[in-house]
PDB file of C-alpha atoms in Angstrom:
ATOM      1  CA  MET A   1     -10.672   0.472  28.606  1.00 58.00           C
ATOM      2  CA  GLU A   2     -11.394  -0.833  32.303  1.00 57.00           C
ATOM      3  CA  TYR A   3     -11.534   2.145  35.170  1.00 60.00           C
ATOM      4  CA  ASN A   4     -10.998   2.426  38.925  1.00 61.00           C
ATOM      5  CA  THR A   5     -14.735   1.634  39.177  1.00 65.00           C
ATOM      6  CA  GLN A   6     -14.902  -1.962  38.209  1.00 65.00           C
ATOM      7  CA  LYS A   7     -11.809  -3.064  39.758  1.00 73.00           C
ATOM      8  CA  ARG A   8     -11.983  -4.594  43.147  1.00 82.00           C
ATOM      9  CA  LYS A   9     -12.137  -1.771  46.073  1.00 87.00           C
ATOM     10  CA  LEU A  10      -9.130  -0.570  47.814  1.00 92.00           C
ATOM     11  CA  PRO A  11      -8.605  -1.266  51.072  1.00 90.00           C
ATOM     12  CA  LEU A  12      -7.000   2.665  52.121  1.00 92.00           C
ATOM     13  CA  PRO A  13      -7.464   4.562  49.056  1.00 93.00           C
ATOM     14  CA  GLU A  14      -5.248   6.571  49.985  1.00 92.00           C
ATOM     15  CA  TYR A  15      -1.962   5.488  49.010  1.00 94.00           C
ATOM     16  CA  GLY A  16      -3.257   4.898  45.498  1.00 92.00           C
ATOM     17  CA  ARG A  17      -3.825   1.462  42.608  1.00 93.00           C
ATOM     18  CA  SER A  18      -0.148   1.833  42.471  1.00 94.00           C
ATOM     19  CA  VAL A  19       1.287   0.980  46.266  1.00 95.00           C
ATOM     20  CA  GLN A  20      -1.501  -1.625  46.713  1.00 95.00           C
ATOM     21  CA  ASN A  21      -0.048  -3.187  42.983  1.00 95.00           C
ATOM     22  CA  MET A  22       3.218  -2.909  44.820  1.00 96.00           C
ATOM     23  CA  VAL A  23       1.576  -4.943  48.282  1.00 96.00           C
ATOM     24  CA  ASP A  24       0.074  -7.519  45.782  1.00 96.00           C
ATOM     25  CA  TYR A  25       3.593  -8.157  44.237  1.00 96.00           C
ATOM     26  CA  ALA A  26       5.426  -8.657  47.963  1.00 96.00           C
ATOM     27  CA  LEU A  27       2.609 -11.229  48.313  1.00 96.00           C
ATOM     28  CA  THR A  28       4.292 -13.414  45.664  1.00 96.00           C
ATOM     29  CA  ILE A  29       8.124 -13.021  46.248  1.00 95.00           C
ATOM     30  CA  GLU A  30       8.968 -16.762  48.190  1.00 95.00           C
ATOM     31  CA  ASP A  31      12.242 -15.681  49.510  1.00 96.00           C
ATOM     32  CA  ARG A  32      11.512 -13.877  52.600  1.00 95.00           C
ATOM     33  CA  GLU A  33      15.025 -12.196  52.701  1.00 95.00           C
ATOM     34  CA  GLU A  34      13.624 -10.155  49.224  1.00 96.00           C
ATOM     35  CA  ARG A  35      10.322 -10.383  50.533  1.00 96.00           C
ATOM     36  CA  GLN A  36      11.956  -8.002  53.736  1.00 96.00           C
ATOM     37  CA  ARG A  37      13.808  -5.913  51.275  1.00 96.00           C
ATOM     38  CA  CYS A  38      10.355  -4.755  49.181  1.00 97.00           C
ATOM     39  CA  ALA A  39       8.606  -4.965  52.070  1.00 96.00           C
ATOM     40  CA  ASN A  40      10.917  -2.012  53.524  1.00 96.00           C
ATOM     41  CA  THR A  41      10.976  -0.278  49.880  1.00 96.00           C
ATOM     42  CA  ILE A  42       7.074  -0.006  49.945  1.00 96.00           C
ATOM     43  CA  ILE A  43       7.131   1.842  53.777  1.00 95.00           C
ATOM     44  CA  ASN A  44      10.094   3.797  52.202  1.00 95.00           C
ATOM     45  CA  ILE A  45       6.946   5.435  49.579  1.00 95.00           C
ATOM     46  CA  MET A  46       4.883   5.016  51.843  1.00 95.00           C
ATOM     47  CA  GLY A  47       6.085   7.944  54.218  1.00 93.00           C
ATOM     48  CA  ASN A  48       7.026  10.288  51.329  1.00 93.00           C
ATOM     49  CA  MET A  49       4.139  10.278  50.188  1.00 92.00           C
ATOM     50  CA  PHE A  50       3.055  12.130  53.614  1.00 90.00           C
ATOM     51  CA  PRO A  51       6.081  13.938  54.189  1.00 87.00           C
ATOM     52  CA  LEU A  52       4.603  16.151  56.908  1.00 85.00           C
ATOM     53  CA  LEU A  53       3.544  13.706  58.913  1.00 84.00           C
ATOM     54  CA  ARG A  54       7.171  12.643  59.623  1.00 81.00           C
ATOM     55  CA  ASP A  55       7.910  14.417  62.457  1.00 81.00           C
ATOM     56  CA  ALA A  56       4.114  12.316  63.977  1.00 84.00           C
ATOM     57  CA  SER A  57       5.762  10.209  67.298  1.00 84.00           C
ATOM     58  CA  ASP A  58       3.682   6.821  66.035  1.00 90.00           C
ATOM     59  CA  PHE A  59       4.358   7.885  61.641  1.00 93.00           C
ATOM     60  CA  ASN A  60       6.324   4.848  61.398  1.00 92.00           C
ATOM     61  CA  ARG A  61       4.069   3.075  63.200  1.00 93.00           C
ATOM     62  CA  LYS A  62       1.340   3.602  61.089  1.00 94.00           C
ATOM     63  CA  LEU A  63       2.820   2.976  57.938  1.00 95.00           C
ATOM     64  CA  TRP A  64       3.794  -0.586  59.383  1.00 96.00           C
ATOM     65  CA  ASP A  65       0.408  -0.986  59.919  1.00 95.00           C
ATOM     66  CA  HIS A  66      -1.029   0.065  57.098  1.00 95.00           C
ATOM     67  CA  LEU A  67       1.144  -1.967  54.927  1.00 96.00           C
ATOM     68  CA  ALA A  68      -0.633  -4.900  56.868  1.00 95.00           C
ATOM     69  CA  ILE A  69      -3.439  -3.882  56.285  1.00 95.00           C
ATOM     70  CA  MET A  70      -3.443  -3.432  52.816  1.00 95.00           C
ATOM     71  CA  SER A  71      -1.446  -7.087  53.202  1.00 95.00           C
ATOM     72  CA  ASP A  72      -4.992  -9.174  54.410  1.00 94.00           C
ATOM     73  CA  PHE A  73      -2.014  -9.526  56.880  1.00 95.00           C
ATOM     74  CA  LYS A  74      -0.954 -12.061  55.096  1.00 95.00           C
ATOM     75  CA  LEU A  75       2.358 -10.632  54.773  1.00 95.00           C
ATOM     76  CA  ASP A  76       4.945 -13.090  56.838  1.00 95.00           C
ATOM     77  CA  ILE A  77       7.928 -10.591  57.888  1.00 95.00           C
ATOM     78  CA  ASP A  78       9.783  -9.334  60.130  1.00 95.00           C
ATOM     79  CA  TYR A  79       8.043  -6.169  61.330  1.00 96.00           C
ATOM     80  CA  PRO A  80       9.997  -3.403  63.625  1.00 94.00           C
ATOM     81  CA  VAL A  81       6.908  -2.575  65.307  1.00 93.00           C
ATOM     82  CA  GLU A  82       3.701  -4.125  66.988  1.00 93.00           C
ATOM     83  CA  ILE A  83       1.325  -4.301  64.489  1.00 93.00           C
ATOM     84  CA  VAL A  84      -1.971  -3.677  64.852  1.00 91.00           C
ATOM     85  CA  LYS A  85      -4.231  -7.334  64.850  1.00 90.00           C
ATOM     86  CA  LYS A  86      -7.203  -7.894  62.463  1.00 88.00           C
ATOM     87  CA  GLU A  87      -9.951  -9.265  65.409  1.00 86.00           C
ATOM     88  CA  GLU A  88      -8.806  -5.585  66.629  1.00 83.00           C
ATOM     89  CA  LEU A  89     -10.355  -3.640  63.794  1.00 81.00           C
ATOM     90  CA  GLU A  90     -12.806  -5.901  63.356  1.00 74.00           C
ATOM     91  CA  VAL A  91     -14.242  -5.006  67.044  1.00 69.00           C
ATOM     92  CA  LYS A  92     -17.659  -2.805  66.997  1.00 72.00           C
ATOM     93  CA  PRO A  93     -18.097   0.087  68.982  1.00 71.00           C
ATOM     94  CA  GLU A  94     -20.247   0.189  72.213  1.00 75.00           C
ATOM     95  CA  ARG A  95     -23.525   1.703  72.512  1.00 76.00           C
ATOM     96  CA  ILE A  96     -23.330   4.565  72.935  1.00 72.00           C
ATOM     97  CA  PRO A  97     -26.901   4.580  76.214  1.00 68.00           C
ATOM     98  CA  TYR A  98     -28.981   7.601  75.145  1.00 61.00           C
ATOM     99  CA  LEU A  99     -31.197   8.447  78.004  1.00 58.00           C
ATOM    100  CA  GLN A 100     -34.988   7.964  77.726  1.00 58.00           C
ATOM    101  CA  HIS A 101     -37.199  10.890  78.804  1.00 62.00           C
ATOM    102  CA  ASN A 102     -40.550  11.175  78.396  1.00 70.00           C
ATOM    103  CA  ILE A 103     -41.623  14.128  76.107  1.00 72.00           C
ATOM    104  CA  ARG A 104     -45.591  14.255  76.054  1.00 76.00           C
ATOM    105  CA  TYR A 105     -45.781  17.107  73.737  1.00 78.00           C
ATOM    106  CA  ARG A 106     -42.863  16.693  71.199  1.00 79.00           C
ATOM    107  CA  HIS A 107     -43.428  19.629  68.971  1.00 82.00           C
ATOM    108  CA  TYR A 108     -43.132  21.377  72.511  1.00 82.00           C
ATOM    109  CA  GLY A 109     -39.834  19.540  73.166  1.00 79.00           C
ATOM    110  CA  ARG A 110     -37.670  18.717  76.232  1.00 82.00           C
ATOM    111  CA  PHE A 111     -36.877  22.618  76.753  1.00 82.00           C
ATOM    112  CA  VAL A 112     -39.697  23.576  77.160  1.00 86.00           C
ATOM    113  CA  GLN A 113     -40.603  20.555  79.883  1.00 85.00           C
ATOM    114  CA  ASP A 114     -37.855  21.489  81.895  1.00 85.00           C
ATOM    115  CA  LEU A 115     -38.761  25.161  81.733  1.00 87.00           C
ATOM    116  CA  ILE A 116     -42.008  24.282  83.656  1.00 88.00           C
ATOM    117  CA  LYS A 117     -40.561  22.300  86.099  1.00 88.00           C
ATOM    118  CA  ILE A 118     -38.575  25.374  87.072  1.00 88.00           C
ATOM    119  CA  ALA A 119     -40.727  27.588  87.120  1.00 89.00           C
ATOM    120  CA  SER A 120     -43.419  25.210  88.732  1.00 87.00           C
ATOM    121  CA  ASP A 121     -40.447  25.560  91.793  1.00 85.00           C
ATOM    122  CA  PHE A 122     -40.508  29.164  91.875  1.00 87.00           C
ATOM    123  CA  GLU A 123     -42.699  31.690  94.499  1.00 85.00           C
ATOM    124  CA  GLU A 124     -45.132  33.694  93.405  1.00 87.00           C
ATOM    125  CA  GLY A 125     -43.904  36.697  92.839  1.00 87.00           C
ATOM    126  CA  ASP A 126     -43.156  38.903  89.353  1.00 87.00           C
ATOM    127  CA  GLU A 127     -40.109  36.528  88.589  1.00 88.00           C
ATOM    128  CA  LYS A 128     -42.724  33.496  88.692  1.00 87.00           C
ATOM    129  CA  LYS A 129     -44.903  35.340  86.466  1.00 89.00           C
ATOM    130  CA  GLN A 130     -42.168  36.463  83.594  1.00 90.00           C
ATOM    131  CA  LEU A 131     -40.849  33.175  83.847  1.00 89.00           C
ATOM    132  CA  VAL A 132     -44.013  31.602  82.992  1.00 90.00           C
ATOM    133  CA  ASN A 133     -44.852  34.791  80.868  1.00 90.00           C
ATOM    134  CA  LEU A 134     -42.190  33.796  77.922  1.00 90.00           C
ATOM    135  CA  ILE A 135     -43.040  30.330  78.438  1.00 90.00           C
ATOM    136  CA  VAL A 136     -46.001  30.026  77.153  1.00 89.00           C
ATOM    137  CA  ASN A 137     -44.901  32.815  74.021  1.00 90.00           C
ATOM    138  CA  HIS A 138     -42.504  29.998  73.364  1.00 88.00           C
ATOM    139  CA  MET A 139     -44.606  27.358  73.443  1.00 89.00           C
ATOM    140  CA  LYS A 140     -47.173  29.462  71.027  1.00 88.00           C
ATOM    141  CA  LYS A 141     -44.481  29.235  68.683  1.00 88.00           C
ATOM    142  CA  ASP A 142     -43.571  25.557  68.986  1.00 87.00           C
ATOM    143  CA  TYR A 143     -47.449  24.509  68.781  1.00 86.00           C
ATOM    144  CA  VAL A 144     -47.595  27.249  65.443  1.00 85.00           C
ATOM    145  CA  ALA A 145     -44.646  25.737  63.960  1.00 85.00           C
ATOM    146  CA  TRP A 146     -46.127  22.642  64.082  1.00 83.00           C
ATOM    147  CA  ASN A 147     -49.884  23.333  63.508  1.00 81.00           C
ATOM    148  CA  LYS A 148     -49.850  26.211  60.474  1.00 77.00           C
ATOM    149  CA  ASP A 149     -53.536  26.275  60.832  1.00 78.00           C
ATOM    150  CA  GLY A 150     -52.851  28.032  64.363  1.00 77.00           C
ATOM    151  CA  VAL A 151     -53.591  27.625  68.064  1.00 81.00           C
ATOM    152  CA  GLU A 152     -56.599  28.863  70.613  1.00 86.00           C
ATOM    153  CA  ASP A 153     -54.458  30.923  73.236  1.00 87.00           C
ATOM    154  CA  MET A 154     -56.314  28.543  76.011  1.00 89.00           C
ATOM    155  CA  LYS A 155     -55.323  25.748  74.471  1.00 89.00           C
ATOM    156  CA  ILE A 156     -51.761  26.896  75.998  1.00 88.00           C
ATOM    157  CA  LEU A 157     -52.739  28.098  79.144  1.00 89.00           C
ATOM    158  CA  GLU A 158     -54.418  24.102  79.282  1.00 91.00           C
ATOM    159  CA  ASP A 159     -51.400  22.263  78.039  1.00 89.00           C
ATOM    160  CA  LEU A 160     -48.708  23.999  80.866  1.00 88.00           C
ATOM    161  CA  TYR A 161     -51.747  23.309  83.527  1.00 89.00           C
ATOM    162  CA  GLU A 162     -50.953  19.607  82.285  1.00 89.00           C
ATOM    163  CA  LEU A 163     -47.094  19.657  82.123  1.00 88.00           C
ATOM    164  CA  SER A 164     -47.095  21.057  85.255  1.00 89.00           C
ATOM    165  CA  ASP A 165     -48.784  19.015  87.340  1.00 88.00           C
ATOM    166  CA  GLY A 166     -51.143  21.278  88.225  1.00 88.00           C
ATOM    167  CA  LYS A 167     -48.946  23.810  89.595  1.00 88.00           C
ATOM    168  CA  ILE A 168     -48.882  26.470  87.076  1.00 88.00           C
ATOM    169  CA  LYS A 169     -52.579  27.593  86.830  1.00 88.00           C
ATOM    170  CA  CYS A 170     -53.096  31.805  84.590  1.00 87.00           C
ATOM    171  CA  SER A 171     -55.884  32.733  82.746  1.00 86.00           C
ATOM    172  CA  ILE A 172     -56.177  34.718  80.104  1.00 86.00           C
ATOM    173  CA  GLU A 173     -55.757  37.489  82.037  1.00 85.00           C
ATOM    174  CA  ASP A 174     -52.915  36.659  83.875  1.00 83.00           C
ATOM    175  CA  VAL A 175     -50.796  36.114  80.668  1.00 83.00           C
ATOM    176  CA  ARG A 176     -49.852  38.573  77.528  1.00 85.00           C
ATOM    177  CA  PHE A 177     -49.122  36.597  74.197  1.00 83.00           C
ATOM    178  CA  PHE A 178     -47.548  38.510  71.835  1.00 78.00           C
ATOM    179  CA  GLU A 179     -48.661  38.072  68.129  1.00 69.00           C
ATOM    180  CA  GLN A 180     -46.666  35.818  66.606  1.00 59.00           C
ATOM    181  CA  ARG A 181     -45.843  36.975  62.615  1.00 59.00           C
ATOM    182  CA  THR A 182     -44.132  34.573  59.697  1.00 51.00           C
ATOM    183  CA  PHE A 183     -42.102  36.023  57.413  1.00 45.00           C
ATOM    184  CA  ASN A 184     -41.778  34.765  53.977  1.00 49.00           C
ATOM    185  CA  SER A 185     -38.266  34.329  52.651  1.00 45.00           C
ATOM    186  CA  ARG A 186     -39.095  34.868  49.198  1.00 51.00           C
ATOM    187  CA  ARG A 187     -37.975  37.722  47.516  1.00 51.00           C
ATOM    188  CA  ARG A 188     -39.935  39.109  44.528  1.00 53.00           C
ATOM    189  CA  PRO A 189     -38.088  38.888  41.215  1.00 52.00           C
ATOM    190  CA  ALA A 190     -36.670  41.880  40.131  1.00 52.00           C
ATOM    191  CA  ASN A 191     -38.895  43.076  36.838  1.00 56.00           C
ATOM    192  CA  ASN A 192     -36.090  43.809  34.324  1.00 56.00           C
ATOM    193  CA  ASN A 193     -38.647  45.150  32.349  1.00 56.00           C
ATOM    194  CA  GLN A 194     -40.060  47.699  34.087  1.00 55.00           C
ATOM    195  CA  SER A 195     -36.137  48.967  35.245  1.00 51.00           C
ATOM    196  CA  LYS A 196     -35.784  49.514  31.575  1.00 53.00           C
ATOM    197  CA  LYS A 197     -38.287  51.603  30.412  1.00 53.00           C
ATOM    198  CA  LYS A 198     -38.324  53.900  33.566  1.00 53.00           C
ATOM    199  CA  TYR A 199     -34.221  53.750  32.640  1.00 51.00           C
ATOM    200  CA  ASN A 200     -35.450  55.160  28.861  1.00 57.00           C
ATOM    201  CA  ASN A 201     -37.461  57.260  30.574  1.00 56.00           C
ATOM    202  CA  GLN A 202     -35.403  59.594  32.188  1.00 56.00           C
ATOM    203  CA  ASN A 203     -33.244  59.678  29.204  1.00 56.00           C
ATOM    204  CA  GLN A 204     -35.174  60.668  26.903  1.00 55.00           C
TER     205      GLN A 204
END
């Protein structure tokens, strides 16, 4: 018994192997008129497989494109529409230019670095103190997530000073660090035996 996985890979699997066999047969027809009639029949069958897409403006063109693809562009017929060219399918997309940012400490990330830059330009006052306080606590949370052994508060302030290019200098008394808590998401499995004992005691 031969499995589909042992057969050649289909160019367009959505049409199935039966339609592909029809296309392969059309390639063997020597008479051009008969080959054209066979191609028209295949297009009708392909269209009936997706009736909900018939109202699409380019549906008919896509069918002929797909027929050409399944024949590896070797089917010599009169196409009623201009089909896609083989070389157009093989064109590689252009490389997307990603912005290269210099992140000094990756455990803090680009977001924290941008926040520090914004805070550096703030005028001295309560608004800047509140922003700096939020930043240092966010930095400590990121650091603890990166290093489970914890971190000294002074280390966070030293990193803040460095990342701000010396524009933000704080002491321990200037900021209020929040307590960093770690939550265990694992639930303790229920002890069914204890539940049964409690139920039996209540009904005795």
